Each structure stands twice: as C-alpha cells, then as structure tokens.
Short mmCIF file of C-alpha atoms in Angstrom, two decimals:
data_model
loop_
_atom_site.label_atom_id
_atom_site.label_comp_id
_atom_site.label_asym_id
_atom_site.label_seq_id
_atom_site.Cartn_x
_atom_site.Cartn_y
_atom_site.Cartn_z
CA UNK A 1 -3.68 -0.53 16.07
CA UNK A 2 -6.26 2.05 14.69
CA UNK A 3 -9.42 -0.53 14.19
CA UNK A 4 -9.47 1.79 10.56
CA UNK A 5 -6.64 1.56 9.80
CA UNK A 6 -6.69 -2.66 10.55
CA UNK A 7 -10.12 -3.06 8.04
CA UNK A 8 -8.09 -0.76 5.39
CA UNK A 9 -5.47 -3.71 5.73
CA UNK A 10 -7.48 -6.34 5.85
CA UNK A 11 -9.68 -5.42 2.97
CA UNK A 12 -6.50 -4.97 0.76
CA UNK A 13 -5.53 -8.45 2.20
CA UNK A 14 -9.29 -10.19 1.29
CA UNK A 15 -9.38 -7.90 -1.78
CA UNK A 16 -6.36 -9.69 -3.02
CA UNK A 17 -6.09 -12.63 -1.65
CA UNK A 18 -3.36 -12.38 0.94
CA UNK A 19 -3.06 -14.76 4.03
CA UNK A 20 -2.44 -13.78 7.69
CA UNK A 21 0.70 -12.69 8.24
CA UNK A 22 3.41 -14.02 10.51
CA UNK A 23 4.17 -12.34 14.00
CA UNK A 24 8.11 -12.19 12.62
CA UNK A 25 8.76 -11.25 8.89
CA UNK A 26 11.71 -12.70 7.64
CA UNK A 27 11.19 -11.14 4.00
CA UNK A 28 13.55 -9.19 2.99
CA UNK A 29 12.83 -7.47 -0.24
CA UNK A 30 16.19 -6.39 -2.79
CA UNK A 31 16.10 -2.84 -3.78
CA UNK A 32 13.53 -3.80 -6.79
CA UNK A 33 10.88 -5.07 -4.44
CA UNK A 34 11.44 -2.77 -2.03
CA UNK A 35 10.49 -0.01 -4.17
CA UNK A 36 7.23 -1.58 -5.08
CA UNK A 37 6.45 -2.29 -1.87
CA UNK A 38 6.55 1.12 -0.80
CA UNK A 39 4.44 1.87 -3.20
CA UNK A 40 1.71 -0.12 -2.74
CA UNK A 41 2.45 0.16 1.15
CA UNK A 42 1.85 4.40 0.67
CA UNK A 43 -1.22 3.73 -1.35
CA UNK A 44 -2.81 1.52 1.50
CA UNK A 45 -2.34 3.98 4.02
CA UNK A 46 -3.55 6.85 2.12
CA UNK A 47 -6.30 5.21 1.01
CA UNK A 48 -7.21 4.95 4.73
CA UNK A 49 -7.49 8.48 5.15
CA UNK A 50 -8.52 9.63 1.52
CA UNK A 51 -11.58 6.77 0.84
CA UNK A 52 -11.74 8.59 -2.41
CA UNK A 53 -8.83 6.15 -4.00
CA UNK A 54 -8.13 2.61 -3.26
CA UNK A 55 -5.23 0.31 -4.43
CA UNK A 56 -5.33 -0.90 -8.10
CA UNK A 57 -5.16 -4.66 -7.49
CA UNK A 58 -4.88 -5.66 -10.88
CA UNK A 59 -1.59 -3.59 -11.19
CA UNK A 60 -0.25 -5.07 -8.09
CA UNK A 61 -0.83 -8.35 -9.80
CA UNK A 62 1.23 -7.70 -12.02
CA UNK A 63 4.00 -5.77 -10.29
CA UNK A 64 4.07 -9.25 -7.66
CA UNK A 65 4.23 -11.14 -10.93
CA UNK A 66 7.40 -9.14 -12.20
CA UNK A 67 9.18 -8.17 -9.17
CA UNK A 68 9.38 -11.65 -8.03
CA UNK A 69 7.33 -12.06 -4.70
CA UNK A 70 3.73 -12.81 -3.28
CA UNK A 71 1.71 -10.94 -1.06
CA UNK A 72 0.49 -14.53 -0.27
CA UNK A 73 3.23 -14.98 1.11
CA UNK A 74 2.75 -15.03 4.90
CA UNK A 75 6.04 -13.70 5.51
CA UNK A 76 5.91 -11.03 2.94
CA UNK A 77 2.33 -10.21 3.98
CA UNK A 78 4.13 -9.27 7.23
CA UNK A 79 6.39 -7.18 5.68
CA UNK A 80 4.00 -5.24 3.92
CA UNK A 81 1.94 -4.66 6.85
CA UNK A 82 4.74 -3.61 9.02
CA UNK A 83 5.47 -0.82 6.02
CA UNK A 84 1.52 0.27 5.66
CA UNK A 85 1.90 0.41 9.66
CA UNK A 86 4.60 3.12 9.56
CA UNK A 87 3.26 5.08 6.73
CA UNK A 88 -0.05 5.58 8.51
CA UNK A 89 1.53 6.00 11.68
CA UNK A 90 3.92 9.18 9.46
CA UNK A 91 0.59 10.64 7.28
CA UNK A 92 -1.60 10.00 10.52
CA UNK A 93 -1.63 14.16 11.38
CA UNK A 94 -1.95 15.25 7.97
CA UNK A 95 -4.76 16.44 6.11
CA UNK A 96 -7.83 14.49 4.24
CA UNK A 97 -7.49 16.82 1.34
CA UNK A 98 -3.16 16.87 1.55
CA UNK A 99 -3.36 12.60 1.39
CA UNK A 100 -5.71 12.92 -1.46
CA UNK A 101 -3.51 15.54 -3.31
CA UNK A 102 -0.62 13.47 -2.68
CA UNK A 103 -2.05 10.38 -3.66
CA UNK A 104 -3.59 11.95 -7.33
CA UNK A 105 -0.08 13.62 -7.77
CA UNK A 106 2.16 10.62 -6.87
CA UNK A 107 0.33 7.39 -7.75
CA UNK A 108 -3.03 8.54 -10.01
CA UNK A 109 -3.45 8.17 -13.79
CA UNK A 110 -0.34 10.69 -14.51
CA UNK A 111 1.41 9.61 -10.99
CA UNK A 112 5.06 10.89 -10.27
CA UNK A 113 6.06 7.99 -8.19
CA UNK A 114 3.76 4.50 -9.85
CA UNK A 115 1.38 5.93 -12.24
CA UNK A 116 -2.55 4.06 -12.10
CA UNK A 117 -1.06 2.40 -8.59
CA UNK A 118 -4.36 4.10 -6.66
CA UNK A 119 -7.45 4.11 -8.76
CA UNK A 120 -10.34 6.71 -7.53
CA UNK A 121 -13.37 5.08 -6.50
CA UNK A 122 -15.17 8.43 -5.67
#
C-alpha cells in the first residue's frame, strides 16, 4: 500500500475514532449504506491527492448515526478501507487539479453527489 495513501486512512480513522480493521470484512452494507459509504470512501481518497479538502467528520457523524452503522465497527472499518483502497487505486493516474475539481463539484458546499461531505482546509 502507498505509505500516503495508508496515513490519509489512518488519519480519517484517528480523526474519527475508528478501530483497526479486521483482515476479513464481513459487513455488508444495504443499498442505503452503501451509498454513503462511497461517499465518504471517494472523499478519502481524493483528499489524498487534493490536500486542499479533507472529510467533514461531523457530517459523517451524522450520516453513521442515520444510516445505521459504525465506522467503529472493526468489520465495517474494513469495509471502508477496502472501498478507499480501490478508489485510490482508480483516481491514482489522474490529475491534482482534476481530483480537486471533482471533489468541489461532487461533494463541496453545492456538491452534486453529498453536498458539505469534503470541507476545504486550504
């Protein structure tokens, strides 16, 4: 794994309190969390390669809160990290500025996809 791409992870994961995940998820999210997961999964990754957003914890909070699962979850943590894995792995040849763009269109204050889901921190 891309050592930058691991911190990115595990700062979300200290950031918000998640646990270690397990070697073998065994999560798996309906449609509903699925969705969200994505989401926040896309943001992580982008965020690795546009430093200029991160992931709006507080609305992950919430969305956990209403979509019925933890990211404390050590299986669900797994999950997650499998999905942040594979959307890094898709965005890895692709531009600072196109991540960036995409991120501001798709999950900044107007966001397409999960508007306020990335917050800019430059």
């Amino acid at each position: 794994m891309d050592t930058s791409i691991g911190r990115r992870i595990a700062g979300a994961a200290l950031a918000l309190g998640l646990l270690s995940g397990a070697a073998f998820a065994q999560f798996s999210p309906n449609e509903r969390q699925s969705n969200a997961i994505e989401n926040i999964a896309q943001v992580i990754a982008g965020a690795n390669k546009c430093d200029d957003y991160a992931l709006n914890e507080r609305l992950v909070a919430a969305v956990q809160r209403f979509g019925g699962f933890s990211l404390t979850d050590a299986e669900t943590y797994a999950y997650v990290e499998g999905r942040v894995l594979f959307h890094a792995k898709r965005i890895k040849d692709r531009t600072r500025d196109d991540i960036c763009g995409a991120i501001e269109r798709l999950y900044g204050v107007n966001g397409t996809a999960a508007p306020n889901l990335a917050v800019r921190v430059k």
